[in-house]
Amino acid sequence: LKPLIVKHTELIHDIAYDYYGRYIATCSSDQHIQVYLLSSNDGSGQDAIINSDSKANLIDDWKAHDSSIVKIKWAAPEFGNIIASCSFDKSVKIWQINLSNVNYNNDTTNNNANNMRALNKTKLLNKFLEANGPVYDIEFLPSHLGFKLATISSDGFIRFYELVDLSDFTSWQSLREFDFRSYLPSNHLSNATPQAYNLSWCPSKFSKERFIATFLNQAYIFQKHKQYEIVKSLNKFHTGLIRDVSWAPTMGRSYHLIATACDDGQVRVFKLYETFSSIFYGDNGPSLFNSIPDSNNNNNDNNNLITSNNPSISNNSSTSNTTSDAHQIKDDPSLALKLISTRGQHHSIVWSVSWNVTGTMLSSTGDDGKIMFWKMARNNEFICISCVTAER
Amino acid sequence: MDGSSIKLGAAINNSTSNITNNNNNDNDNNFATNNAYSFQPFNYDLQTPKNQKIVSLNFEPDKIEVDQDSGSDDDHTIVNDGSATFNSNNAGDSVEVDSETSVVLTRLSHPPIPKNGLDVFIQAKRCLKFKFNPIGANGLMFVSSSDLNISSKAYESDISLYPVQNISPIFNDNFDSIDCYVDYISQLFKNYETLGNFKYYSNNNFFQSMGCINASNKKISNKVLYDSLDFIIQELEILIEKKIDLKTKNTTKIFDLKDYLNILNCLKSVYFSNDSNLTTNLSIWINKADPDNPALETIKQIFSPSDSIHPVYRPQFFNFLNQLLIRGLFKQVLNLLENLELDKFETNNINIYLLFQNLIGLVNFYQNINADMHLFREFKLNSINIVKELTTTIKNYKINLFNSNNNDEYNNDDLKILENFKTTFTILSGNKNLILKNSLNWFEALNGLMLFNLPNISLFNEYLTLITNNKQQYYHLPNLSNVWESACYSLIQGNFLAVLSSLELLDKDTTPYVATLCEAKGLLHDYTKLDFLNNKKTLLFEDSKNYTSSISQQDIEIEKIHDSLMEEEEDGDETNTISEYLVYNHAMDCLSIRELIPVGVGLLIYLNKPNLKNVLTEFLPNYYCDTFNDLEWLLSICADLKLSALSNQLYKIHSINFLNNGNIFVGLNYLAKSGSLKLLKFYCWNIFTQSLIESDQINNEIINYIVGDDDDTIEKKDIHSQIIKEKKNLNPVLRQCISPYSILFRFFKLKKRGDLKRSLKNLLLLFKFSYLPEDVFPLLLGNLLPFLKSSILNNLNSSLFKLKELVLIINLIDNFYDNKLENKNNKIISEKNGKILKKAENLYKNCIANNKVGEKNWQNELAELKIEIPKNLKELIYFSRLCISEEISRIFLQKDIF
């Protein structure tokens, strides 16, 4: 298939499919967001790509931020056509895309594309300006948790927002924020600091509210128990910057799979599962949690980390500099974490990892110019089943 | 018979022949006629050992076309080093293998990185990223920046999205024959469906006739399972044919499927056959699996046209005949004998003639045995008697030959023939040694023993032990480097886990269906899923040790202990048996391919594991509904499994889709069904507001039909019958939520008809409605203005209003405007009121701005009276109060008059 040439003038930083894979939103250094129609029916994108003769069907294109746009995410379909974007301009914006006039026929000539664009007007619903540094990742929480958004920024905060009134998409409120400044090097706000901050939410409806956040070379799993707490650390497994993280769709499995892409050239897959004890005791609170220090602290000494803050989520947005145990993790013994696969076939920086719809296949891209597709074998090891090279 | 007339026909001269090998059906006898001998081994296909050439494929045993020409038109060749290029038809098309991962390497058609340009690409701060499509087996790769904060000019290749298609283990080996593979899996699923409860193993199969267990149940079960396996074999044959027709690039996959077919045929004959079809199935298996024997060369030598020697006198003839018999190719034996012109022997050598007749008689007899052990014993007895007679005959013949002086009546050639006949009849009598001696390999010997020694399923292992016993004179060891041979050997030995592993390697997607049949047959009864999973279990971190230096050996040991403890609980997919595990994983693979989603969902439902509802609840919302039928399908699943929360979610998701696509009524109806009352109210009031802004009914015939009276102008013929039905049984929640618009609709309708009184009555009903959103109040007020000016506008003498109605409106205006402005003590309330007024003003201004000249609405009516339309909320309130005052005055005046 021919590539789709989009209309950005600078490099693309992120793309996001809508829930059904029919549209994609792209964001770029050119400060624009563009939305394209991929396909009218099966989400394959094939029809649109072929019919449009390499010209993707632009639905809307607008200047969305005042600096490079880093990430873009599409909300669940229950909430309509909503996307969120975050940028180096320290802002997060929520957009409502009007797709009601999009021509769903396969007749996707340029004229039609232009007409479509003329008929559609994307609306800014809200913007969040709380961050004091570039916002590197955003993530809509799974829809069963409400219409919520989480952001992670280089100022050392994970922030949460919630739509108060579903009938009023401008009614967002800030919920809480998590201060992880103590985990960052002192120069973390400078431009020289690597841009490796990621969020990924556990999509399962049937497990506790969890997510993974990675910042620089650190990765922590958070779990909601009254408030979000770090319950697992993945630090000891990584020896470089974590470039991407992806929590797999669980699809009824009782365990979770989490993949990370790392500067050390490894694609790692972790298995997180609840042990019998959790099933027996249930969510009974503190008795299950034993505070233990993160065993990896020693490994991070050379990262100039400030180790004075309490890594718990606070409802007070101005919380900072409260002292407590260094990088305390409320390890949940009912939860087991296991590194099940480490794959270094890229032999270079791994930039992205992405799961398929069922969480049975994993993709990874690296500086070797390849996309590798992995699948879990019977021995729990991930084996490469396909490889695509972007080099001629 | 004239020796010169013995020809090999097309088999040799013309390189192509049509030969009948009929094991199952009546002989179509395609032996070459016109005195031409031609014979073909059972099956020739795909490859010959020397040149690995794909010739043609026809698995029907009685219709096999062979192209022996090893000429230059080879289309497919394979290279056996495992890492080479597989040549295909199209020059230049090749399958590359990635050196790092040893998997097929695909190159993008228009790759962004030039050849050897990777270093430059990286130095230019470029990197690659990939996103999976959330619902399909495809995704998009794009070029991104390794430094997010730099701004650099992007070239076309940098700002392109590169589609990567067919990313699925299912498609992986079938990348150029996806459609037929999808068809194949769909057929296997249909077959799986037909198994019903027979797919569960039970010693008694009591489920079929609770309380009435009888032997026939087992027979029925066996028949169903046999037919099911037979169906899979047939479908696999069709798939291979299709793949060959498509000239698929991945020829190794065809060979894999061929091996798979051989293993399935073995499975069918050894474990799924009954006494009546055991030998037939066994013959089919070995002849299809080893189509190269009897070798073409042998046939050429026997039927060589270069001299006049009768084929019977050729040394290879009886070897050939014996091999045919051991392979169970009885039809071919009869065809061969019939074409030998045996009548010639009747006059020249009556003994030989009679022996041939005996052979024909025995072969015919054997074919009518049909697992009747009495007949089989009779067959063996007859064979033994002939052998006895032959022993005497040979003995006498030797004496006569010794005593004769070069007498033509006795010669060595005939003696040799008699001895050969003795061997043949001894084989027919079931002599183990001679069967082993005359077999080329272990499976041929197995077939021979099963045919002539004692055809009994329970003797497979005994025969196998005998055949492979290297302490005896004749034995055959299996070639374990051959995939199918090794798997079949394991299969007969009962090592099913090894077989399943081999099958998985050959074709992952057929194995779950085969494993289900094996499970149902009880073949996997002694194994657990963990046995299967641990079959190839490697140590944790075995591969990752090299990469994660920070992990100590102690950590690994701890993890190993942890592993063993947690093995059960981390399993996580809720499957209990091997087949369930395989089917479950296959189902999950199917879910990522839209065409196979029904298969995946169907398999999960049939598995009916405890996590079924969880899987479907998480997956089904991803399924995009192209049509109402798609949605109906999803909802029917929800109904069957009582997934009410999921059905509500589906209704909600699709309601938003419909609303976004302009299908308002269906969207609202689905919202009502989803129980999302807040959203339903929101959208209903949106319709209401939109109507007020347009100062007319909304431009949606279906909604207007739903809220309108039956005598409304909208003709029913324009409305879909389903909508008419829906109107009659309108969801009560929707009816309630849409009712304000219904009143507004009636207001506009009556006003258009000139029925001002009734029209006003409806408008006043809306004013009185206590749940009316406050922000639409100014718009309603605007619509009231022409009525307040009706004396001028419509030349009415009497007021349309009653005094109390005007007083009500005065109160409403006070509540809406003055009270909101006045209440400034409470900041929160004040802010809230301010927002309401602002929103109301915006709506009002929007309405003014969108006025369409020429339409009959309140703004144009006032314009007719040269009254300037209030520009904002304040003016509107002021003007309204003025009009109300006038109208009250008029009412008072009218009262005075009367």
PDB file of N, CA and C in Angstrom, chain B residues 673-714:
ATOM      1  N   LYS B 673     -32.754   3.416  25.451  1.00  0.00           N
ATOM      2  CA  LYS B 673     -32.558   2.007  25.793  1.00  0.00           C
ATOM      3  C   LYS B 673     -31.323   1.802  26.655  1.00  0.00           C
ATOM      4  N   SER B 674     -30.343   2.677  26.470  1.00  0.00           N
ATOM      5  CA  SER B 674     -29.102   2.516  27.238  1.00  0.00           C
ATOM      6  C   SER B 674     -29.268   2.979  28.673  1.00  0.00           C
ATOM      7  N   GLY B 675     -30.350   3.687  28.923  1.00  0.00           N
ATOM      8  CA  GLY B 675     -30.565   4.172  30.286  1.00  0.00           C
ATOM      9  C   GLY B 675     -29.762   5.420  30.603  1.00  0.00           C
ATOM     10  N   SER B 676     -29.190   6.052  29.577  1.00  0.00           N
ATOM     11  CA  SER B 676     -28.418   7.283  29.810  1.00  0.00           C
ATOM     12  C   SER B 676     -29.369   8.471  29.790  1.00  0.00           C
ATOM     13  N   LEU B 677     -30.101   8.615  30.864  1.00  0.00           N
ATOM     14  CA  LEU B 677     -31.167   9.621  30.871  1.00  0.00           C
ATOM     15  C   LEU B 677     -30.624  11.034  30.767  1.00  0.00           C
ATOM     16  N   LYS B 678     -29.497  11.248  31.412  1.00  0.00           N
ATOM     17  CA  LYS B 678     -28.937  12.597  31.402  1.00  0.00           C
ATOM     18  C   LYS B 678     -28.604  13.025  29.966  1.00  0.00           C
ATOM     19  N   LEU B 679     -27.965  12.100  29.264  1.00  0.00           N
ATOM     20  CA  LEU B 679     -27.611  12.411  27.877  1.00  0.00           C
ATOM     21  C   LEU B 679     -28.848  12.528  27.003  1.00  0.00           C
ATOM     22  N   LEU B 680     -29.817  11.668  27.280  1.00  0.00           N
ATOM     23  CA  LEU B 680     -31.047  11.714  26.494  1.00  0.00           C
ATOM     24  C   LEU B 680     -31.728  13.065  26.667  1.00  0.00           C
ATOM     25  N   LYS B 681     -31.808  13.502  27.910  1.00  0.00           N
ATOM     26  CA  LYS B 681     -32.417  14.816  28.182  1.00  0.00           C
ATOM     27  C   LYS B 681     -31.626  15.904  27.462  1.00  0.00           C
ATOM     28  N   PHE B 682     -30.306  15.765  27.532  1.00  0.00           N
ATOM     29  CA  PHE B 682     -29.444  16.759  26.917  1.00  0.00           C
ATOM     30  C   PHE B 682     -29.735  16.873  25.413  1.00  0.00           C
ATOM     31  N   TYR B 683     -29.806  15.721  24.750  1.00  0.00           N
ATOM     32  CA  TYR B 683     -30.029  15.760  23.301  1.00  0.00           C
ATOM     33  C   TYR B 683     -31.451  16.202  22.964  1.00  0.00           C
ATOM     34  N   CYS B 684     -32.425  15.809  23.785  1.00  0.00           N
ATOM     35  CA  CYS B 684     -33.804  16.225  23.520  1.00  0.00           C
ATOM     36  C   CYS B 684     -33.946  17.737  23.673  1.00  0.00           C
ATOM     37  N   TRP B 685     -33.311  18.265  24.715  1.00  0.00           N
ATOM     38  CA  TRP B 685     -33.373  19.726  24.865  1.00  0.00           C
ATOM     39  C   TRP B 685     -32.573  20.411  23.768  1.00  0.00           C
ATOM     40  N   ASN B 686     -31.539  19.745  23.279  1.00  0.00           N
ATOM     41  CA  ASN B 686     -30.813  20.301  22.135  1.00  0.00           C
ATOM     42  C   ASN B 686     -31.727  20.461  20.932  1.00  0.00           C
ATOM     43  N   ILE B 687     -32.547  19.430  20.701  1.00  0.00           N
ATOM     44  CA  ILE B 687     -33.502  19.498  19.593  1.00  0.00           C
ATOM     45  C   ILE B 687     -34.463  20.653  19.819  1.00  0.00           C
ATOM     46  N   PHE B 688     -34.926  20.736  21.032  1.00  0.00           N
ATOM     47  CA  PHE B 688     -35.860  21.801  21.403  1.00  0.00           C
ATOM     48  C   PHE B 688     -35.232  23.169  21.145  1.00  0.00           C
ATOM     49  N   THR B 689     -34.001  23.319  21.622  1.00  0.00           N
ATOM     50  CA  THR B 689     -33.304  24.604  21.471  1.00  0.00           C
ATOM     51  C   THR B 689     -33.059  24.923  20.002  1.00  0.00           C
ATOM     52  N   GLN B 690     -32.645  23.892  19.263  1.00  0.00           N
ATOM     53  CA  GLN B 690     -32.382  24.094  17.844  1.00  0.00           C
ATOM     54  C   GLN B 690     -33.641  24.575  17.134  1.00  0.00           C
ATOM     55  N   SER B 691     -34.753  23.989  17.503  1.00  0.00           N
ATOM     56  CA  SER B 691     -36.024  24.368  16.904  1.00  0.00           C
ATOM     57  C   SER B 691     -36.348  25.827  17.230  1.00  0.00           C
ATOM     58  N   LEU B 692     -36.090  26.213  18.471  1.00  0.00           N
ATOM     59  CA  LEU B 692     -36.362  27.608  18.855  1.00  0.00           C
ATOM     60  C   LEU B 692     -35.425  28.569  18.128  1.00  0.00           C
ATOM     61  N   ILE B 693     -34.171  28.167  17.979  1.00  0.00           N
ATOM     62  CA  ILE B 693     -33.223  29.044  17.275  1.00  0.00           C
ATOM     63  C   ILE B 693     -33.672  29.239  15.829  1.00  0.00           C
ATOM     64  N   GLU B 694     -34.126  28.150  15.234  1.00  0.00           N
ATOM     65  CA  GLU B 694     -34.580  28.243  13.843  1.00  0.00           C
ATOM     66  C   GLU B 694     -35.991  28.805  13.752  1.00  0.00           C
ATOM     67  N   SER B 695     -36.638  28.961  14.915  1.00  0.00           N
ATOM     68  CA  SER B 695     -38.017  29.434  14.983  1.00  0.00           C
ATOM     69  C   SER B 695     -38.918  28.608  14.093  1.00  0.00           C
ATOM     70  N   ASP B 696     -38.661  27.369  14.056  1.00  0.00           N
ATOM     71  CA  ASP B 696     -39.456  26.459  13.220  1.00  0.00           C
ATOM     72  C   ASP B 696     -39.212  25.029  13.703  1.00  0.00           C
ATOM     73  N   GLN B 697     -39.995  24.115  13.128  1.00  0.00           N
ATOM     74  CA  GLN B 697     -39.727  22.714  13.432  1.00  0.00           C
ATOM     75  C   GLN B 697     -38.320  22.367  12.921  1.00  0.00           C
ATOM     76  N   ILE B 698     -37.684  21.438  13.594  1.00  0.00           N
ATOM     77  CA  ILE B 698     -36.337  21.058  13.119  1.00  0.00           C
ATOM     78  C   ILE B 698     -36.458  20.322  11.781  1.00  0.00           C
ATOM     79  N   ASN B 699     -35.392  20.353  11.057  1.00  0.00           N
ATOM     80  CA  ASN B 699     -35.412  19.744   9.724  1.00  0.00           C
ATOM     81  C   ASN B 699     -35.098  18.250   9.844  1.00  0.00           C
ATOM     82  N   ASN B 700     -36.001  17.522  10.469  1.00  0.00           N
ATOM     83  CA  ASN B 700     -35.805  16.075  10.608  1.00  0.00           C
ATOM     84  C   ASN B 700     -37.176  15.418  10.559  1.00  0.00           C
ATOM     85  N   GLU B 701     -37.470  14.849   9.425  1.00  0.00           N
ATOM     86  CA  GLU B 701     -38.812  14.324   9.196  1.00  0.00           C
ATOM     87  C   GLU B 701     -39.198  13.239  10.193  1.00  0.00           C
ATOM     88  N   ILE B 702     -38.221  12.430  10.538  1.00  0.00           N
ATOM     89  CA  ILE B 702     -38.551  11.292  11.407  1.00  0.00           C
ATOM     90  C   ILE B 702     -38.920  11.777  12.803  1.00  0.00           C
ATOM     91  N   ILE B 703     -38.116  12.693  13.327  1.00  0.00           N
ATOM     92  CA  ILE B 703     -38.430  13.225  14.659  1.00  0.00           C
ATOM     93  C   ILE B 703     -39.783  13.941  14.621  1.00  0.00           C
ATOM     94  N   ASN B 704     -40.002  14.716  13.568  1.00  0.00           N
ATOM     95  CA  ASN B 704     -41.275  15.437  13.460  1.00  0.00           C
ATOM     96  C   ASN B 704     -42.438  14.465  13.324  1.00  0.00           C
ATOM     97  N   TYR B 705     -42.189  13.354  12.632  1.00  0.00           N
ATOM     98  CA  TYR B 705     -43.242  12.346  12.506  1.00  0.00           C
ATOM     99  C   TYR B 705     -43.536  11.708  13.866  1.00  0.00           C
ATOM    100  N   ILE B 706     -42.482  11.464  14.597  1.00  0.00           N
ATOM    101  CA  ILE B 706     -42.640  10.807  15.900  1.00  0.00           C
ATOM    102  C   ILE B 706     -43.427  11.699  16.862  1.00  0.00           C
ATOM    103  N   VAL B 707     -43.103  12.988  16.874  1.00  0.00           N
ATOM    104  CA  VAL B 707     -43.758  13.881  17.848  1.00  0.00           C
ATOM    105  C   VAL B 707     -45.094  14.403  17.338  1.00  0.00           C
ATOM    106  N   GLY B 708     -45.293  14.286  16.014  1.00  0.00           N
ATOM    107  CA  GLY B 708     -46.510  14.852  15.442  1.00  0.00           C
ATOM    108  C   GLY B 708     -47.721  13.968  15.649  1.00  0.00           C
ATOM    109  N   ASP B 709     -48.883  14.534  15.270  1.00  0.00           N
ATOM    110  CA  ASP B 709     -50.120  13.755  15.323  1.00  0.00           C
ATOM    111  C   ASP B 709     -50.202  12.900  14.071  1.00  0.00           C
ATOM    112  N   ASP B 710     -51.100  11.936  14.127  1.00  0.00           N
ATOM    113  CA  ASP B 710     -51.237  11.039  12.978  1.00  0.00           C
ATOM    114  C   ASP B 710     -51.746  11.747  11.731  1.00  0.00           C
ATOM    115  N   ASP B 711     -52.447  12.859  11.940  1.00  0.00           N
ATOM    116  CA  ASP B 711     -53.007  13.552  10.764  1.00  0.00           C
ATOM    117  C   ASP B 711     -52.039  14.598  10.211  1.00  0.00           C
ATOM    118  N   ASP B 712     -50.794  14.553  10.668  1.00  0.00           N
ATOM    119  CA  ASP B 712     -49.828  15.543  10.180  1.00  0.00           C
ATOM    120  C   ASP B 712     -49.503  15.330   8.708  1.00  0.00           C
ATOM    121  N   THR B 713     -48.943  16.366   8.157  1.00  0.00           N
ATOM    122  CA  THR B 713     -48.750  16.376   6.707  1.00  0.00           C
ATOM    123  C   THR B 713     -47.703  15.378   6.216  1.00  0.00           C
ATOM    124  N   ILE B 714     -46.829  14.959   7.117  1.00  0.00           N
ATOM    125  CA  ILE B 714     -45.781  14.029   6.674  1.00  0.00           C
ATOM    126  C   ILE B 714     -46.438  12.729   6.230  1.00  0.00           C
TER     127      ILE B 714
END
